[in-house]
Amino acid sequence: MSDIPLESALVPPAPQLLAAMARRRSVPPAALSAPAPSHEQLRHMLALALRVPDHGLREPWRFVVIDGEARAELGRGLAPLYRVANPQMDEAKREKFAGIMERLFLASPMAVVVISRPDRNCAIPVFEQELSAGAVCMNLLHAAQASGFGAMWVTGWAATNPAAATLIGAREGEKIAGIVHLGTAASVPPERPRPDAEALTSFWTPSI
Ligand SMILES: Cc1cc2nc3c(=O)[nH]c(=O)nc-3n(C[C@H](O)[C@H](O)[C@H](O)COP(=O)(O)O)c2cc1C
């Protein structure tokens, strides 16, 4: 992985890391094709993704990986849940979206679901534990891109509807922080305008 001993507290300047961060962008699932990361590559990426700040060391996250045949099987379970959850919807519209749910995980060769599982019986605020789960998603995007793969962090109905989230693997008290689609980028989307850090930053003064 690296020649630098893990005990070494100081990481030397890493211009390549900065360059990769400056170029990071999402690749939509439709542009992600095979090959998916191997399970060996995935293990490495997930280990890097977990190197996040974690107040109180609660480990308030875990992963569910969806690949291969599981993608279609999960979709076959999600479609009927969508129909049940939307009884009032116009039938044609409902069928269209149920179909989208059925094909959700077929869009990319692999998805990693990042599950937020805050410990509610400790002093660390749930919000902070949820932020840590978001940091895992972000780290996974960087690890994927730096490993030569495309990735995109999505949520949507399947992540937020309780029955769908349960089918995907969320347990009582857990939430889906993100579904991170992974694969080989067949094309790279055009760059989008990026926020202006200067306009979004102020330096504190007494009159702020
Ligand atoms: C928590 C979260 C959920 C998101 N869910 C979706 C989603 O369901 N669908 C979508 O198109 N983009 C979603 N996005 C946005 C994309 O991940 C991505 O940021 C966006 O396409 C812009 O691309 P970029 O990452 O290159 O800036 C989500 C982002 C976050 C942080």
Short mmCIF file of C-alpha atoms and ligand atoms in Angstrom, two decimals:
data_model
loop_
_atom_site.label_atom_id
_atom_site.label_comp_id
_atom_site.label_asym_id
_atom_site.label_seq_id
_atom_site.Cartn_x
_atom_site.Cartn_y
_atom_site.Cartn_z
CA MET A 1 0.00 0.00 0.00
CA SER A 2 2.67 2.48 1.08
CA ASP A 3 6.25 2.42 2.27
CA ILE A 4 5.42 4.85 5.05
CA PRO A 5 4.99 3.08 8.39
CA LEU A 6 1.45 3.53 9.68
CA GLU A 7 2.86 4.62 13.07
CA SER A 8 4.35 7.69 11.39
CA ALA A 9 2.05 10.53 12.43
CA LEU A 10 3.11 12.96 9.73
CA VAL A 11 2.14 12.30 6.15
CA PRO A 12 4.47 14.03 3.69
CA PRO A 13 2.98 16.50 1.18
CA ALA A 14 1.08 14.54 -1.46
CA PRO A 15 0.75 16.58 -4.67
CA GLN A 16 -0.80 13.58 -6.45
CA LEU A 17 -3.54 13.44 -3.85
CA LEU A 18 -4.21 17.15 -4.28
CA ALA A 19 -4.33 16.74 -8.06
CA ALA A 20 -6.75 13.83 -7.73
CA MET A 21 -8.97 15.82 -5.37
CA ALA A 22 -8.94 18.76 -7.79
CA ARG A 23 -10.17 16.47 -10.58
CA ARG A 24 -12.66 14.39 -8.62
CA ARG A 25 -16.03 14.12 -10.22
CA SER A 26 -18.92 11.71 -10.16
CA VAL A 27 -19.60 9.29 -12.98
CA PRO A 28 -23.34 8.48 -13.27
CA PRO A 29 -24.31 4.79 -12.98
CA ALA A 30 -25.37 4.68 -16.65
CA ALA A 31 -21.75 5.45 -17.63
CA LEU A 32 -20.31 2.77 -15.32
CA SER A 33 -19.65 -0.58 -16.94
CA ALA A 34 -17.76 -3.76 -16.16
CA PRO A 35 -15.32 -4.55 -14.81
CA ALA A 36 -16.35 -3.73 -11.28
CA PRO A 37 -13.57 -3.61 -8.71
CA SER A 38 -12.41 -7.11 -7.81
CA HIS A 39 -13.25 -8.17 -4.26
CA GLU A 40 -9.58 -7.65 -3.42
CA GLN A 41 -9.66 -4.09 -4.80
CA LEU A 42 -12.96 -3.50 -3.04
CA ARG A 43 -11.53 -4.61 0.31
CA HIS A 44 -8.70 -2.13 -0.08
CA MET A 45 -11.06 0.72 -1.04
CA LEU A 46 -13.39 0.02 1.87
CA ALA A 47 -10.47 -0.02 4.31
CA LEU A 48 -9.40 3.41 3.01
CA ALA A 49 -12.99 4.68 3.12
CA LEU A 50 -13.14 3.83 6.83
CA ARG A 51 -10.18 6.08 7.68
CA VAL A 52 -12.57 8.82 8.75
CA PRO A 53 -12.81 10.97 11.84
CA ASP A 54 -15.04 9.12 14.30
CA HIS A 55 -15.85 11.04 17.48
CA GLY A 56 -15.89 8.61 20.39
CA LEU A 57 -14.81 5.72 18.13
CA ARG A 58 -18.38 4.44 17.83
CA GLU A 59 -17.82 3.03 14.28
CA PRO A 60 -21.29 4.32 13.36
CA TRP A 61 -21.32 2.87 9.85
CA ARG A 62 -21.14 -0.40 7.95
CA PHE A 63 -21.31 -1.57 4.32
CA VAL A 64 -23.62 -3.75 2.26
CA VAL A 65 -22.19 -4.69 -1.15
CA ILE A 66 -24.51 -5.43 -4.06
CA ASP A 67 -22.99 -7.04 -7.13
CA GLY A 68 -23.50 -9.87 -9.61
CA GLU A 69 -26.85 -11.67 -9.44
CA ALA A 70 -27.82 -9.83 -6.25
CA ARG A 71 -28.42 -6.66 -8.31
CA ALA A 72 -31.32 -8.19 -10.24
CA GLU A 73 -32.69 -10.09 -7.25
CA LEU A 74 -32.79 -6.96 -5.11
CA GLY A 75 -34.50 -5.06 -7.94
CA ARG A 76 -37.18 -7.75 -8.15
CA GLY A 77 -37.89 -7.10 -4.49
CA LEU A 78 -37.86 -3.30 -4.74
CA ALA A 79 -40.39 -2.98 -7.60
CA PRO A 80 -43.38 -4.43 -5.67
CA LEU A 81 -42.46 -2.31 -2.64
CA TYR A 82 -42.64 0.78 -4.84
CA ARG A 83 -46.12 -0.22 -6.04
CA VAL A 84 -47.33 -0.79 -2.47
CA ALA A 85 -45.89 2.55 -1.32
CA ASN A 86 -47.61 4.52 -4.11
CA PRO A 87 -51.22 3.26 -4.34
CA GLN A 88 -52.63 6.66 -5.39
CA MET A 89 -50.20 7.23 -8.22
CA ASP A 90 -51.35 7.13 -11.82
CA GLU A 91 -50.81 3.52 -12.91
CA ALA A 92 -48.62 4.25 -15.94
CA LYS A 93 -46.41 6.50 -13.85
CA ARG A 94 -46.25 3.94 -11.03
CA GLU A 95 -45.21 1.19 -13.45
CA LYS A 96 -42.56 3.44 -14.95
CA PHE A 97 -40.97 4.12 -11.56
CA ALA A 98 -41.42 0.52 -10.38
CA GLY A 99 -39.43 -0.45 -13.48
CA ILE A 100 -36.74 2.06 -12.58
CA MET A 101 -36.53 0.49 -9.10
CA GLU A 102 -36.33 -2.99 -10.65
CA ARG A 103 -33.32 -1.90 -12.74
CA LEU A 104 -31.75 0.38 -10.11
CA PHE A 105 -28.78 -1.81 -9.25
CA LEU A 106 -28.34 -3.13 -12.79
CA ALA A 107 -27.22 0.33 -13.90
CA SER A 108 -23.71 -0.24 -12.58
CA PRO A 109 -21.71 -3.43 -12.00
CA MET A 110 -21.41 -2.88 -8.24
CA ALA A 111 -22.86 -0.71 -5.50
CA VAL A 112 -21.71 -0.21 -1.93
CA VAL A 113 -24.45 0.86 0.44
CA VAL A 114 -23.06 2.91 3.32
CA ILE A 115 -25.28 2.38 6.32
CA SER A 116 -25.31 4.91 9.14
CA ARG A 117 -25.80 3.17 12.49
CA PRO A 118 -25.44 5.79 15.21
CA ASP A 119 -25.07 4.67 18.79
CA ARG A 120 -27.95 6.44 20.59
CA ASN A 121 -26.73 5.35 24.02
CA CYS A 122 -23.58 7.40 24.13
CA ALA A 123 -22.61 11.04 24.61
CA ILE A 124 -21.70 11.62 20.97
CA PRO A 125 -24.53 13.46 19.15
CA VAL A 126 -26.27 11.39 16.48
CA PHE A 127 -25.66 14.23 14.01
CA GLU A 128 -21.90 13.86 14.43
CA GLN A 129 -22.09 10.12 13.92
CA GLU A 130 -24.17 10.67 10.75
CA LEU A 131 -21.59 13.17 9.50
CA SER A 132 -18.96 10.47 9.96
CA ALA A 133 -21.03 8.16 7.72
CA GLY A 134 -21.09 10.92 5.10
CA ALA A 135 -17.31 11.16 5.39
CA VAL A 136 -17.11 7.41 4.66
CA CYS A 137 -19.11 7.94 1.45
CA MET A 138 -16.81 10.78 0.40
CA ASN A 139 -13.66 8.81 1.18
CA LEU A 140 -15.01 5.90 -0.84
CA LEU A 141 -15.51 8.19 -3.87
CA HIS A 142 -11.88 9.29 -3.61
CA ALA A 143 -10.58 5.76 -3.06
CA ALA A 144 -12.55 4.54 -6.08
CA GLN A 145 -11.30 7.29 -8.36
CA ALA A 146 -7.71 6.88 -7.17
CA SER A 147 -8.02 3.12 -7.87
CA GLY A 148 -9.03 3.81 -11.46
CA PHE A 149 -12.79 3.39 -11.09
CA GLY A 150 -15.73 5.71 -11.56
CA ALA A 151 -18.22 6.23 -8.73
CA MET A 152 -21.33 8.15 -7.79
CA TRP A 153 -23.07 8.70 -4.45
CA VAL A 154 -26.86 8.56 -4.73
CA THR A 155 -29.83 8.11 -2.46
CA GLY A 156 -33.40 8.40 -3.78
CA TRP A 157 -36.57 6.47 -2.97
CA ALA A 158 -34.87 3.11 -2.41
CA ALA A 159 -32.56 4.63 0.20
CA THR A 160 -35.23 6.56 2.08
CA ASN A 161 -38.40 4.46 1.94
CA PRO A 162 -38.31 2.37 5.16
CA ALA A 163 -39.43 -0.91 3.55
CA ALA A 164 -36.98 -0.52 0.67
CA ALA A 165 -34.11 0.44 3.01
CA THR A 166 -34.91 -2.64 5.12
CA LEU A 167 -34.80 -4.88 2.05
CA ILE A 168 -31.43 -3.35 1.13
CA GLY A 169 -30.15 -4.17 4.59
CA ALA A 170 -30.84 -1.29 7.00
CA ARG A 171 -31.86 -2.51 10.44
CA GLU A 172 -33.88 -0.82 13.19
CA GLY A 173 -32.34 2.58 14.01
CA GLU A 174 -30.14 2.61 10.90
CA LYS A 175 -30.32 4.79 7.78
CA ILE A 176 -28.80 4.58 4.35
CA ALA A 177 -26.23 7.37 4.09
CA GLY A 178 -25.49 6.60 0.50
CA ILE A 179 -25.55 4.13 -2.32
CA VAL A 180 -22.17 4.40 -3.99
CA HIS A 181 -22.25 2.99 -7.51
CA LEU A 182 -18.89 1.68 -8.71
CA GLY A 183 -17.56 0.55 -12.05
CA THR A 184 -15.29 1.36 -14.95
CA ALA A 185 -16.07 4.75 -16.47
CA ALA A 186 -17.19 4.19 -20.07
CA SER A 187 -17.26 7.97 -20.50
CA VAL A 188 -16.52 10.90 -18.28
CA PRO A 189 -19.22 13.51 -17.82
CA PRO A 190 -18.46 17.11 -18.70
CA GLU A 191 -17.18 19.18 -15.83
CA ARG A 192 -19.82 21.22 -14.01
CA PRO A 193 -19.35 24.68 -12.56
CA ARG A 194 -17.69 24.33 -9.15
CA PRO A 195 -18.49 26.44 -6.09
CA ASP A 196 -16.45 29.56 -5.46
CA ALA A 197 -14.70 28.88 -2.15
CA GLU A 198 -13.89 32.56 -1.70
CA ALA A 199 -17.54 33.59 -1.99
CA LEU A 200 -18.48 30.93 0.55
CA THR A 201 -15.85 31.85 3.12
CA SER A 202 -15.71 34.64 5.65
CA PHE A 203 -13.18 35.34 8.36
CA TRP A 204 -14.70 35.97 11.74
CA THR A 205 -14.75 39.50 13.08
CA PRO A 206 -16.80 40.81 16.03
CA SER A 207 -19.40 42.24 13.60
CA ILE A 208 -19.92 39.09 11.49
C1 LIG B 1 -26.26 12.52 0.23
C2 LIG B 1 -26.25 12.70 -1.26
C3 LIG B 1 -27.22 12.08 -2.03
C4 LIG B 1 -27.25 12.24 -3.40
N1 LIG B 1 -28.21 11.60 -4.12
C5 LIG B 1 -28.25 11.76 -5.46
C6 LIG B 1 -29.25 11.08 -6.22
O1 LIG B 1 -30.06 10.32 -5.68
N2 LIG B 1 -29.26 11.28 -7.56
C7 LIG B 1 -28.35 12.12 -8.18
O2 LIG B 1 -28.43 12.29 -9.40
N3 LIG B 1 -27.38 12.75 -7.49
C8 LIG B 1 -27.31 12.59 -6.15
N4 LIG B 1 -26.33 13.21 -5.43
C9 LIG B 1 -25.36 14.08 -6.13
C10 LIG B 1 -24.23 13.30 -6.82
O3 LIG B 1 -23.60 12.42 -5.89
C11 LIG B 1 -23.12 14.22 -7.38
O4 LIG B 1 -22.59 15.00 -6.35
C12 LIG B 1 -23.61 15.13 -8.47
O5 LIG B 1 -24.01 14.36 -9.56
C13 LIG B 1 -22.54 16.13 -8.93
O6 LIG B 1 -21.39 15.47 -9.34
P1 LIG B 1 -19.97 15.74 -8.69
O7 LIG B 1 -19.84 14.83 -7.51
O8 LIG B 1 -18.97 15.49 -9.78
O9 LIG B 1 -19.97 17.17 -8.27
C14 LIG B 1 -26.27 13.06 -4.05
C15 LIG B 1 -25.26 13.65 -3.27
C16 LIG B 1 -25.25 13.48 -1.90
C17 LIG B 1 -24.17 14.15 -1.09
#
